Short mmCIF file of C-alpha atoms in Angstrom, two decimals:
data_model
loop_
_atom_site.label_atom_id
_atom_site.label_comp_id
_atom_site.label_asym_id
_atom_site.label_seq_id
_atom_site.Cartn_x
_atom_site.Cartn_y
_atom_site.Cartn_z
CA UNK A 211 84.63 13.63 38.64
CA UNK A 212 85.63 16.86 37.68
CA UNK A 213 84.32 16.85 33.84
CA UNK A 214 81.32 15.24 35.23
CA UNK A 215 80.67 18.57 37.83
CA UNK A 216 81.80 20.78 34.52
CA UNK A 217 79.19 19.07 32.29
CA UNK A 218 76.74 19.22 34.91
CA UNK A 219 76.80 22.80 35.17
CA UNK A 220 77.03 23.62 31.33
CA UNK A 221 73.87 21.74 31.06
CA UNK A 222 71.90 23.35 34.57
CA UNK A 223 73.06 26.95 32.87
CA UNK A 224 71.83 25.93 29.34
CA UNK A 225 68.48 25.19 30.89
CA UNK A 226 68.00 28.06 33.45
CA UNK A 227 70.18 30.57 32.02
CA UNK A 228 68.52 32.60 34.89
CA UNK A 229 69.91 30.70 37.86
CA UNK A 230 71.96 33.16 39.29
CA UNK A 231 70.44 36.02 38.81
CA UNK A 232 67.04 35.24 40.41
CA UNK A 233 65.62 34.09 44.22
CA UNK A 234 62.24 33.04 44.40
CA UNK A 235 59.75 31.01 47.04
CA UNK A 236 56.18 30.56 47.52
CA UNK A 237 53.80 30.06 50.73
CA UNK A 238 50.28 29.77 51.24
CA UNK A 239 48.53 29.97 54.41
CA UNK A 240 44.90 29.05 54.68
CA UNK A 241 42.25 31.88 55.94
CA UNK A 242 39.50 30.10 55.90
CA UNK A 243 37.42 31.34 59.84
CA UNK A 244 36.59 28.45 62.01
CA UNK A 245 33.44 30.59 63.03
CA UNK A 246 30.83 32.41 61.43
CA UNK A 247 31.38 35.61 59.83
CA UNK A 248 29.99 38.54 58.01
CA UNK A 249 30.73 38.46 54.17
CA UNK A 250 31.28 41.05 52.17
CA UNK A 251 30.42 41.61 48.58
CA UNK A 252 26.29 41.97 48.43
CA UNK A 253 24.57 44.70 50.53
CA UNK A 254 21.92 42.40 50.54
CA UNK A 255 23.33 39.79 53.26
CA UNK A 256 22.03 40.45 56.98
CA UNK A 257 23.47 37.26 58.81
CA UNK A 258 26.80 35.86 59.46
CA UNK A 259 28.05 32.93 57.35
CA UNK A 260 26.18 29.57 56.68
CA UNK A 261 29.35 27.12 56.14
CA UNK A 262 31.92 26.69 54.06
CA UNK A 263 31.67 25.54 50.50
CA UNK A 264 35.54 26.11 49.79
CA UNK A 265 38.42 26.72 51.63
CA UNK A 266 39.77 30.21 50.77
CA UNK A 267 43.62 30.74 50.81
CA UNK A 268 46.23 34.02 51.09
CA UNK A 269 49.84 32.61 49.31
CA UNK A 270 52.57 34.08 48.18
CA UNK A 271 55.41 34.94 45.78
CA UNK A 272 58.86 36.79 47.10
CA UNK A 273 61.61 37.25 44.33
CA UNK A 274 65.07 39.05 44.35
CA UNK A 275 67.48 39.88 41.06
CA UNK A 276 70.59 39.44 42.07
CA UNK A 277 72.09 41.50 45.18
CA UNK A 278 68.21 43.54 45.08
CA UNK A 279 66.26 43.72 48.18
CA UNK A 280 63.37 40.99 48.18
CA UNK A 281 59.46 41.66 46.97
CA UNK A 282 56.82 39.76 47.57
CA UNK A 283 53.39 39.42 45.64
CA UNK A 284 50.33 38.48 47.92
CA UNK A 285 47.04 37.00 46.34
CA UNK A 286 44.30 36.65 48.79
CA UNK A 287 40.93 35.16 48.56
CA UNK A 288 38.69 38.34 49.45
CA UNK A 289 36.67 41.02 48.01
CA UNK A 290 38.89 43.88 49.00
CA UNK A 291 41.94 44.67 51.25
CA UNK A 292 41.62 47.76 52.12
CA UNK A 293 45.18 50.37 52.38
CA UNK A 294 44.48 50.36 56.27
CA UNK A 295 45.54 46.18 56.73
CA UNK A 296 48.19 46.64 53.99
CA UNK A 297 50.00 49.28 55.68
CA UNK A 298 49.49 46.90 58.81
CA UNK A 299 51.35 44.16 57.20
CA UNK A 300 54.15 46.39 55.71
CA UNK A 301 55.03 47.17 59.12
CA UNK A 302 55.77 43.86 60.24
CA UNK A 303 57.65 43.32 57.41
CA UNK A 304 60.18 45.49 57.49
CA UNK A 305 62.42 43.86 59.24
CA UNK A 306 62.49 41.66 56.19
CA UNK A 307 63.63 44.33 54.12
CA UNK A 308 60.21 45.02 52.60
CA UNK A 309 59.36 48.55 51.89
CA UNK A 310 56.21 50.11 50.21
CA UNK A 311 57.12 50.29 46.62
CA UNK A 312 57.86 46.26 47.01
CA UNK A 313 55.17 45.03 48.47
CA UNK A 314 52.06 44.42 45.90
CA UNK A 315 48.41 42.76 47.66
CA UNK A 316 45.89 42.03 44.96
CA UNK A 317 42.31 41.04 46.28
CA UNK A 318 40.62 37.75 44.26
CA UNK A 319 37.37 40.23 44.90
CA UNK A 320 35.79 36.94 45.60
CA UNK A 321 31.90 37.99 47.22
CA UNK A 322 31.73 35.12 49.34
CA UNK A 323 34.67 35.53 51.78
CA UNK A 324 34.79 37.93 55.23
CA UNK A 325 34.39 41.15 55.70
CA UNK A 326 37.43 43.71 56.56
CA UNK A 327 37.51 46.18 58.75
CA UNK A 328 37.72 49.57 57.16
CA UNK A 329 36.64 47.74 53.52
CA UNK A 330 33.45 49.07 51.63
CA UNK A 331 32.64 50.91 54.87
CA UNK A 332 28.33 51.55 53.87
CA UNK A 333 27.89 48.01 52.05
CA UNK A 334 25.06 47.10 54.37
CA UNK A 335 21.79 48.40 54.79
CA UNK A 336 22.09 49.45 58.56
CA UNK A 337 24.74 49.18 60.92
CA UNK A 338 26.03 45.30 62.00
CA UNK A 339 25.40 44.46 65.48
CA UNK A 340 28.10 44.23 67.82
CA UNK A 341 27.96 40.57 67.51
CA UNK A 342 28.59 40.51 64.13
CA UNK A 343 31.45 43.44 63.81
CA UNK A 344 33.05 41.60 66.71
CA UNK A 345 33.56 39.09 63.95
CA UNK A 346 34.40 41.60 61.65
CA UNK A 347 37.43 42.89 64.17
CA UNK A 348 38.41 39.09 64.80
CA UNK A 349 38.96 37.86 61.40
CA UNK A 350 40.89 41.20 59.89
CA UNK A 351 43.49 40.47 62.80
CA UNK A 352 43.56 37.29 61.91
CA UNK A 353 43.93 37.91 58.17
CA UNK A 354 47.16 40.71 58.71
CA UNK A 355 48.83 37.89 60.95
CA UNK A 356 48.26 35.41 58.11
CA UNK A 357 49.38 38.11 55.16
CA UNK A 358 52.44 38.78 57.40
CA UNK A 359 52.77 34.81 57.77
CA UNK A 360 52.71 33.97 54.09
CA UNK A 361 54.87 36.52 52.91
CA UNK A 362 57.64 35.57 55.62
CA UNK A 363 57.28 32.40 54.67
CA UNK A 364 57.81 33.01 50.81
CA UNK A 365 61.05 34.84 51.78
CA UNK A 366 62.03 32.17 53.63
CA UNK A 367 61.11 29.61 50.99
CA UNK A 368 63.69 31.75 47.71
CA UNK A 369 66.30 29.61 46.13
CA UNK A 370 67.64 30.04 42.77
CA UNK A 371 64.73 29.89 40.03
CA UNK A 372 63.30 30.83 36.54
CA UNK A 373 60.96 33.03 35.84
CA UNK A 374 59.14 32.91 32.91
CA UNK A 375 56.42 34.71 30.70
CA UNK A 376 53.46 33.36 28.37
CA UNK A 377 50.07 34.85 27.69
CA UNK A 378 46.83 33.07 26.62
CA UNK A 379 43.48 34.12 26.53
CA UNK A 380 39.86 32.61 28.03
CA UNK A 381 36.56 34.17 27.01
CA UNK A 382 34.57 33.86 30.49
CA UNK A 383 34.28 37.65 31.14
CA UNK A 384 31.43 39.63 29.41
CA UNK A 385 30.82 43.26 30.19
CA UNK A 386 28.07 43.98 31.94
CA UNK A 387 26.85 47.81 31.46
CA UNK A 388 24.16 47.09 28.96
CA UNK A 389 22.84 50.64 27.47
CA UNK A 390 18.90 51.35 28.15
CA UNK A 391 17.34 54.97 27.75
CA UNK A 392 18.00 55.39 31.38
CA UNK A 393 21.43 54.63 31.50
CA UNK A 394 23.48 51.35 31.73
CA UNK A 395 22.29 48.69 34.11
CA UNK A 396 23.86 45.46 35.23
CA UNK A 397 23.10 43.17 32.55
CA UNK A 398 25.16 41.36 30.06
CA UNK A 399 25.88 43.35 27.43
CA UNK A 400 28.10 41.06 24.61
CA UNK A 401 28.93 43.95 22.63
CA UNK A 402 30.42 45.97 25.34
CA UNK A 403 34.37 46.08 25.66
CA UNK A 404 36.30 43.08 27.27
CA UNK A 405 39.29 41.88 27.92
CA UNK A 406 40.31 38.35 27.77
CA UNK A 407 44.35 38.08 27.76
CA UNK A 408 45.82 35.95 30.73
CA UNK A 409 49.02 36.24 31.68
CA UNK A 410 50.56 33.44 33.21
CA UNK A 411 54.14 34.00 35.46
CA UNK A 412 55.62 30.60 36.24
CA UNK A 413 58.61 30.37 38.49
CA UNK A 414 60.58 27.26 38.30
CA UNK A 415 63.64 25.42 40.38
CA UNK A 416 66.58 24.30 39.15
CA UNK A 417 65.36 20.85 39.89
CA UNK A 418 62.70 21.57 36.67
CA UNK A 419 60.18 21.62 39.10
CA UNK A 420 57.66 24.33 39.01
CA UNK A 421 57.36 26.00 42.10
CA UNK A 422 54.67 28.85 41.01
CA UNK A 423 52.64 29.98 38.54
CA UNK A 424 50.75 33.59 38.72
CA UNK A 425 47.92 34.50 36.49
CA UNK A 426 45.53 37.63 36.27
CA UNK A 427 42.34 37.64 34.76
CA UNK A 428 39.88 40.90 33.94
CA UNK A 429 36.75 39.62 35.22
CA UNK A 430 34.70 40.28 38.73
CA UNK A 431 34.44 37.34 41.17
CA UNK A 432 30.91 37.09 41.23
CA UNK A 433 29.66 33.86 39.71
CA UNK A 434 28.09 32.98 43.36
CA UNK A 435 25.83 34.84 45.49
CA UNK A 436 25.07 32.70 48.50
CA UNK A 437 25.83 33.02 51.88
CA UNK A 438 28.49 30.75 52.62
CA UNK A 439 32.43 31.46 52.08
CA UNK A 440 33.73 30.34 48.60
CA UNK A 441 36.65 31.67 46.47
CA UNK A 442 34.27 31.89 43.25
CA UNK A 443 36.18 31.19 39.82
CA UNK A 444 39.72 32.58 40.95
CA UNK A 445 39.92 30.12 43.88
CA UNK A 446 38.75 26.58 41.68
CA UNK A 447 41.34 27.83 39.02
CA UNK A 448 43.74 27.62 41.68
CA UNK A 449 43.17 24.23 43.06
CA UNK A 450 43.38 22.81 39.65
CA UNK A 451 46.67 24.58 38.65
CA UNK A 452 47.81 23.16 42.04
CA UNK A 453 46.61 19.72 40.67
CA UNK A 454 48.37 20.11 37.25
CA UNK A 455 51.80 20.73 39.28
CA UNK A 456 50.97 18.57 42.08
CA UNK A 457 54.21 16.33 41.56
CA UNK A 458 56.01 19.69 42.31
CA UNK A 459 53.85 20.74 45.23
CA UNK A 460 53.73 24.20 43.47
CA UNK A 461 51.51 27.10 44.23
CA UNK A 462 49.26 29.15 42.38
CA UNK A 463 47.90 32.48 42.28
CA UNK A 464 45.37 34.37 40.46
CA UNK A 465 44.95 38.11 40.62
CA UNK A 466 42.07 40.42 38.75
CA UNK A 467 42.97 42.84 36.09
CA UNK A 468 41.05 45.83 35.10
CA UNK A 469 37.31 43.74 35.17
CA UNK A 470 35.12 46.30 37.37
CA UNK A 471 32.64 46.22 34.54
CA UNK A 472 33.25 42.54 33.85
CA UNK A 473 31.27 39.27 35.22
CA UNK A 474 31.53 35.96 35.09
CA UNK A 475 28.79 34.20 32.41
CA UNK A 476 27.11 32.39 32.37
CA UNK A 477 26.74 32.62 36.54
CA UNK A 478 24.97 31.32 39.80
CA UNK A 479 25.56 27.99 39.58
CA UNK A 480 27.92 25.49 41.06
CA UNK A 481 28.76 24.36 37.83
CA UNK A 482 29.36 27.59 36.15
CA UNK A 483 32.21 28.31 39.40
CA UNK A 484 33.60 24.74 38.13
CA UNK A 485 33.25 25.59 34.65
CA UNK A 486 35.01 29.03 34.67
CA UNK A 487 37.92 28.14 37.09
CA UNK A 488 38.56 24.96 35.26
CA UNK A 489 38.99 26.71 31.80
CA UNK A 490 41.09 29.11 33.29
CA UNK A 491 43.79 26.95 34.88
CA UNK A 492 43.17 25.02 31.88
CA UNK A 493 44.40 27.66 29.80
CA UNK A 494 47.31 28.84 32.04
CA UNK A 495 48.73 25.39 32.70
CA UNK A 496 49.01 25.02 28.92
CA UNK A 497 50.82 28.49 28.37
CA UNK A 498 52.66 27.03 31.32
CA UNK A 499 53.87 24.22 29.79
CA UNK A 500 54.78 25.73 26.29
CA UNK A 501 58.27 26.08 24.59
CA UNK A 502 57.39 29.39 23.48
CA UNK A 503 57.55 31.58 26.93
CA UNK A 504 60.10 34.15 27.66
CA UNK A 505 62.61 34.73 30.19
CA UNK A 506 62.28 37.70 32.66
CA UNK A 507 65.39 39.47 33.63
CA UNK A 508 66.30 42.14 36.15
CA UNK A 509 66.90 44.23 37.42
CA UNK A 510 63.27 44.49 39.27
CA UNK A 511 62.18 48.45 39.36
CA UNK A 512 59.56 48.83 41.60
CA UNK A 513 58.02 52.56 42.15
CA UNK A 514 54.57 53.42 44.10
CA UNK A 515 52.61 56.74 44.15
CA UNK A 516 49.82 57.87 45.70
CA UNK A 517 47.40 60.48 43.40
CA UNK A 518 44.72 63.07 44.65
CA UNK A 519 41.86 61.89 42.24
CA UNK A 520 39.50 64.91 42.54
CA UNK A 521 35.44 64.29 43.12
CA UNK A 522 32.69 66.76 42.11
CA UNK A 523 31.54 68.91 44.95
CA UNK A 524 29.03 67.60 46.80
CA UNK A 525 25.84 67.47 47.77
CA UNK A 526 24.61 70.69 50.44
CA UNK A 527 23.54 70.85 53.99
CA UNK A 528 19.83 70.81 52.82
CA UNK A 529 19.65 68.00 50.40
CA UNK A 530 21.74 65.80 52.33
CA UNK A 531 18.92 66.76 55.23
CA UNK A 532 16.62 65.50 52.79
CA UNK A 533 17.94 62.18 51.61
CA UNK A 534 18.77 61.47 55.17
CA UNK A 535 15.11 62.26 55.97
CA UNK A 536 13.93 60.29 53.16
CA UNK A 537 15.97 57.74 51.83
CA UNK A 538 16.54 54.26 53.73
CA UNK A 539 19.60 51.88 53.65
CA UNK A 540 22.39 52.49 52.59
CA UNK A 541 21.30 55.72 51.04
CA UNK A 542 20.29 57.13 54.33
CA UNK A 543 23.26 56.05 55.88
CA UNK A 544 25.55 57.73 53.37
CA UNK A 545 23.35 61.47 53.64
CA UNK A 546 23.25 61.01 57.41
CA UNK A 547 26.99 60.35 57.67
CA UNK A 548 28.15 63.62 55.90
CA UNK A 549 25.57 65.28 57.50
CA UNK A 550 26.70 64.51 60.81
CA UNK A 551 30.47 65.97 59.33
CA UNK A 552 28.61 69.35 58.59
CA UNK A 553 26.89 69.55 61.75
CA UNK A 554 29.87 69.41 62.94
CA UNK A 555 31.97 72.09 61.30
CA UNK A 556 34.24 69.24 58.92
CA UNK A 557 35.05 69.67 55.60
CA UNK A 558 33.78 67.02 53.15
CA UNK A 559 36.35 65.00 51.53
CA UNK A 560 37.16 66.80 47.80
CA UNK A 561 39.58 63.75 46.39
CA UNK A 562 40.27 60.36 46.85
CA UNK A 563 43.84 59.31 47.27
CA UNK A 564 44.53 56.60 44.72
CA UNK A 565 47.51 53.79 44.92
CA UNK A 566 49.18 52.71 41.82
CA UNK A 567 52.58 50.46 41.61
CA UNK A 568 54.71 49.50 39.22
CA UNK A 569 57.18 47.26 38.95
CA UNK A 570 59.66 47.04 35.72
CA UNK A 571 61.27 42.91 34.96
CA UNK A 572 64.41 44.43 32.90
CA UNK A 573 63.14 45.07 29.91
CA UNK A 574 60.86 42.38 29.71
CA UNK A 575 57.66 42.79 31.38
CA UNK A 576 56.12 45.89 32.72
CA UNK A 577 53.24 44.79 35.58
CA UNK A 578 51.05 47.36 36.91
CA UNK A 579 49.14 47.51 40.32
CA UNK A 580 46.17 49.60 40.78
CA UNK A 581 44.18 50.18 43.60
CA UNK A 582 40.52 50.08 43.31
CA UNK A 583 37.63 48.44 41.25
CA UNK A 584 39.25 49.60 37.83
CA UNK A 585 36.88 49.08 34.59
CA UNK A 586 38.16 47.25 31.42
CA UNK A 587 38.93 50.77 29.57
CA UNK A 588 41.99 51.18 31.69
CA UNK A 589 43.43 47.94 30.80
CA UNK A 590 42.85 48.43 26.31
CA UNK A 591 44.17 51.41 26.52
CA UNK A 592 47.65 50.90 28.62
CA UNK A 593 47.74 48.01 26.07
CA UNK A 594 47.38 50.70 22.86
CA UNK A 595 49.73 52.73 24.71
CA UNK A 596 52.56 50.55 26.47
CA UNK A 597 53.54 47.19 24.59
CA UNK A 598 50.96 44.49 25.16
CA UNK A 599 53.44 41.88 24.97
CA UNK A 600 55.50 43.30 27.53
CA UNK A 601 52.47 44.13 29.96
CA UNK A 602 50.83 43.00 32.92
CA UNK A 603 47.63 44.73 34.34
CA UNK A 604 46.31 44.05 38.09
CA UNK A 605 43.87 46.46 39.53
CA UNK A 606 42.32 45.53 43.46
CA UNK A 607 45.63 45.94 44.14
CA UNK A 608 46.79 47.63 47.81
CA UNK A 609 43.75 49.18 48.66
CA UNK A 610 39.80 49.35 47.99
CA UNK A 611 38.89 53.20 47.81
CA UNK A 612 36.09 52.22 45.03
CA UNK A 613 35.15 52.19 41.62
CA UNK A 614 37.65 53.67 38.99
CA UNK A 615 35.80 54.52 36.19
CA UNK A 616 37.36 55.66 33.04
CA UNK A 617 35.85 58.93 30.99
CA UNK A 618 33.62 57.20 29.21
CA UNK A 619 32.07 55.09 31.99
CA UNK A 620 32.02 58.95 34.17
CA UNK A 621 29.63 60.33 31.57
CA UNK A 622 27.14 57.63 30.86
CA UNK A 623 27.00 56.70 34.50
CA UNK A 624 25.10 54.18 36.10
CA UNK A 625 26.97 51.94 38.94
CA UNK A 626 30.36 51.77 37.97
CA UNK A 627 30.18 55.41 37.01
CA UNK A 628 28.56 57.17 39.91
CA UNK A 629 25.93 54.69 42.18
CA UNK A 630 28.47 52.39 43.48
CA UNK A 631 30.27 55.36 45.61
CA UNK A 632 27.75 55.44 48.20
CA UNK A 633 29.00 51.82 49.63
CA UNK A 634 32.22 53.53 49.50
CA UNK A 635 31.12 56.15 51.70
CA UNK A 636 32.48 58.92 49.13
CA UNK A 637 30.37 62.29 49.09
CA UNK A 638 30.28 62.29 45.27
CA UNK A 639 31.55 61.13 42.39
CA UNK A 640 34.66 61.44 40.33
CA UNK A 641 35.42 64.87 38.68
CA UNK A 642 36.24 64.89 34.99
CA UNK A 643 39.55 64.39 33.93
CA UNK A 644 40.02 60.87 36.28
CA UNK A 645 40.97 58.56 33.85
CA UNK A 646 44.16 61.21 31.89
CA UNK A 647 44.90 61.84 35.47
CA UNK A 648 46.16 58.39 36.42
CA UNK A 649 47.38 57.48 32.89
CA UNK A 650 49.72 60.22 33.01
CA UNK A 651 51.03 59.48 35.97
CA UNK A 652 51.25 55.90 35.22
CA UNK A 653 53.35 57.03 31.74
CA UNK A 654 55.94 58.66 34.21
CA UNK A 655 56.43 55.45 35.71
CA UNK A 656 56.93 53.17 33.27
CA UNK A 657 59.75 53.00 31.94
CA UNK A 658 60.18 54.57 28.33
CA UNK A 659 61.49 50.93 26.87
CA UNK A 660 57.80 49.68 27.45
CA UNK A 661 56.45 53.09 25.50
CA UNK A 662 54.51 51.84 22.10
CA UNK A 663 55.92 54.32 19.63
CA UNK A 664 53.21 54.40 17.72
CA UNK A 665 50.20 54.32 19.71
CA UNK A 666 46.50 53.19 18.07
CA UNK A 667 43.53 55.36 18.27
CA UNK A 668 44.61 58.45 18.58
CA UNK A 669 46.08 58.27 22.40
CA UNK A 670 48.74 60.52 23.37
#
């Protein structure tokens, strides 16, 4: 009995030679409203939700090296959650042992789930009625509860697991800033940058049966455009991960890398949604299922800061008096708001505090959380500058304060680069400098072991 306990172990060791080192569990919690609600995502929309097409989910990931506190990953099915409801759901839990700097929530960015409280604050033409923001309130109280619900549940759910690393790629994501004589516009634009790596994190029992698996992808969520709540691409490419594993009942979850000047194409059909989620999981249940992935190790270094990002000054007293008195929608909303701020003796905001996270797997992986609709530049050049084999990029991470453009995308302009900061409610845009501002910082995070030596295209 003995040698049979001995062999048994040699062989559980051979095959998870991980097992004691890491603690991992999953949860999901469904978020899907009973009722009708306002969605987010297109300014356009003026009534509360038609139906349901899909069921949209919040799950969860909680892992611990060793004798480390726990951290916990939360996907959600949602265009943005904003810093407000995060640091809402950090509070209850704490008495988990959560802090900030372990705590990462990255937003699907889906445009067909509910609107948040506090989340793109001038989307809509004019203000909701109190019908509708009574919705608004309702469901965001209902969503912290869940995100608090899922991640206690993940925590609840760790036993000793693998965690393991592959990448593949899927070609969905186009860039969509086509070049005109009057600046980009939202069109597909094939030549434009792109980026179509997906990493794929699967987490796995000591059973052999796979209890996770986490992918990111950099691409927007906005193959639909109707009125009723659906998790677009990122929420199909989770139910059919969930299918491939179904034997193991595991979970998966999809995040968005750096794809604020990415979309979905072709789009705006129910079979493109199919098409596009279906490749994905496709792809990431074959990286999942290959000999060739790697082992993470700890310990797990997690570090959060929150930058300044400086705008441009803004506009004055008297042509914000115009706009307001000439402009409709959201336009008029946006010059009467900082108006009203003058009138009233306040200062208008000069910078835009900015969360990024980071979160160091030994010496194996390097995965980065930014806040914000980040475009693809971010994402190529952390990859030219840190290893790309070693790196994970999530932006819509933690909070929603807008658009992140890089330099490039700040001086030809256009949505990404200027326009889309009045649904923000932001006086102006970016100041130059934006994009060295948060790669620096991000460089003094990362650890140096993740440092390419030898970086490509001239970058520092």
């Amino acid at each position: 009995m003995l040698l049979k306990i001995i062999v048994c172990s040699f062989l559980l060791s051979a095959t998870f030679p991980t097992q004691a080192a890491w603690l991992a569990g999953a949860a999901r919690v469904n978020i899907t409203p009973n009722y009708p609600v306002r969605l987010a995502g297109y300014g356009s929309r003026t009534k509360l939700s038609e139906g349901v097409k899909v069921e949209i989910w919040a799950k969860a990931i909680a892992i611990a090296w060793d004798a480390q506190p726990p951290s916990v990953i939360i996907t959600v099915d949602n265009c943005g959650v904003p810093g407000s409801l995060r640091d809402e759901v950090l509070a209850m839990l704490r008495p988990q042992g959560i802090d900030s700097a372990r705590l990462a929530i990255n937003s699907s960015h889906t445009h067909c789930a509910p609107a948040l409280r506090g989340a793109l604050r001038n989307l809509f033409p004019s203000e909701m009625t109190p019908e509708h923001l009574a919705t608004v309130d309702r469901y965001t109280n209902e969503l912290r509860d869940a995100l608090a619900k899922v991640a206690r549940d993940a925590l609840a759910d760790m036993l000793p697991s693998r965690l393991q690393l592959g990448y593949g790629s899927v070609a969905f994501a186009m860039n969509r800033r086509l070049p005109t004589p009057n600046g980009p516009v939202n069109q597909p634009y094939p030549q434009g940058p792109t980026d179509h790596d997906l990493p794929v994190l699967k987490i796995t029992r000591l059973d052999g049966k796979v209890r996770a698996i986490f992918t990111s992808y950099a691409c927007h969520c906005t193959t639909m455009s109707w009125n009723f709540i659906h998790p677009d691409w990122a929420g199909i490419a989770q139910l059919h991960m969930e299918m491939a594993y179904s034997k193991d009942g595991a979970i998966a979850l999809t995040a968005i890398g750096c794809g604020a000047d990415q979309n979905p194409f072709p789009r705006r059909t129910e079979d493109d949604v199919r098409i596009h989620g279906y490749d994905l999981a496709h792809e990431a249940v074959r990286v999942g299922n290959s000999t060739v992935l790697t082992d993470l190790h700890g310990p797990l270094r997690c570090d959060i800061k929150t930058l300044a990002l400086d705008l441009e000054p803004p506009p004055g007293h008297d042509d914000l008096a115009q706009l307001a008195s000439t402009k409709t929608g959201q336009t008029q909303r946006h010059a009467q708001h900082f108006l009203g701020m003058l009138d009233q003796h306040q200062n208008l905001p000069n910078n835009v505090p900015y969360i990024m996270q980071n979160w160091a797997f030994g010496s194996d992986l390097d995965m980065i959380m930014l806040a914000g609709e980040v475009v693809v530049d971010y994402g190529l050049r952390l990859k030219r500058e840190l290893d790309p084999k070693r790196l994970w990029v999530n932006s819509y991470s933690n909070d929603m304060p807008c658009y992140i453009p890089s330099e490039r995308v700040l001086k030809e302009g256009g949505y990404e680069g200027a326009g889309a900061m009045i649904y923000y409610l932001r006086p102006s845009k970016f100041a130059p400098g934006v994009e060295d501002k948060i790669i620096g910082a991000l460089r003094e995070m990362v650890p140096a072991e993740f440092v390419n030596k030898k970086p490509k295209n001239g970058n520092k």
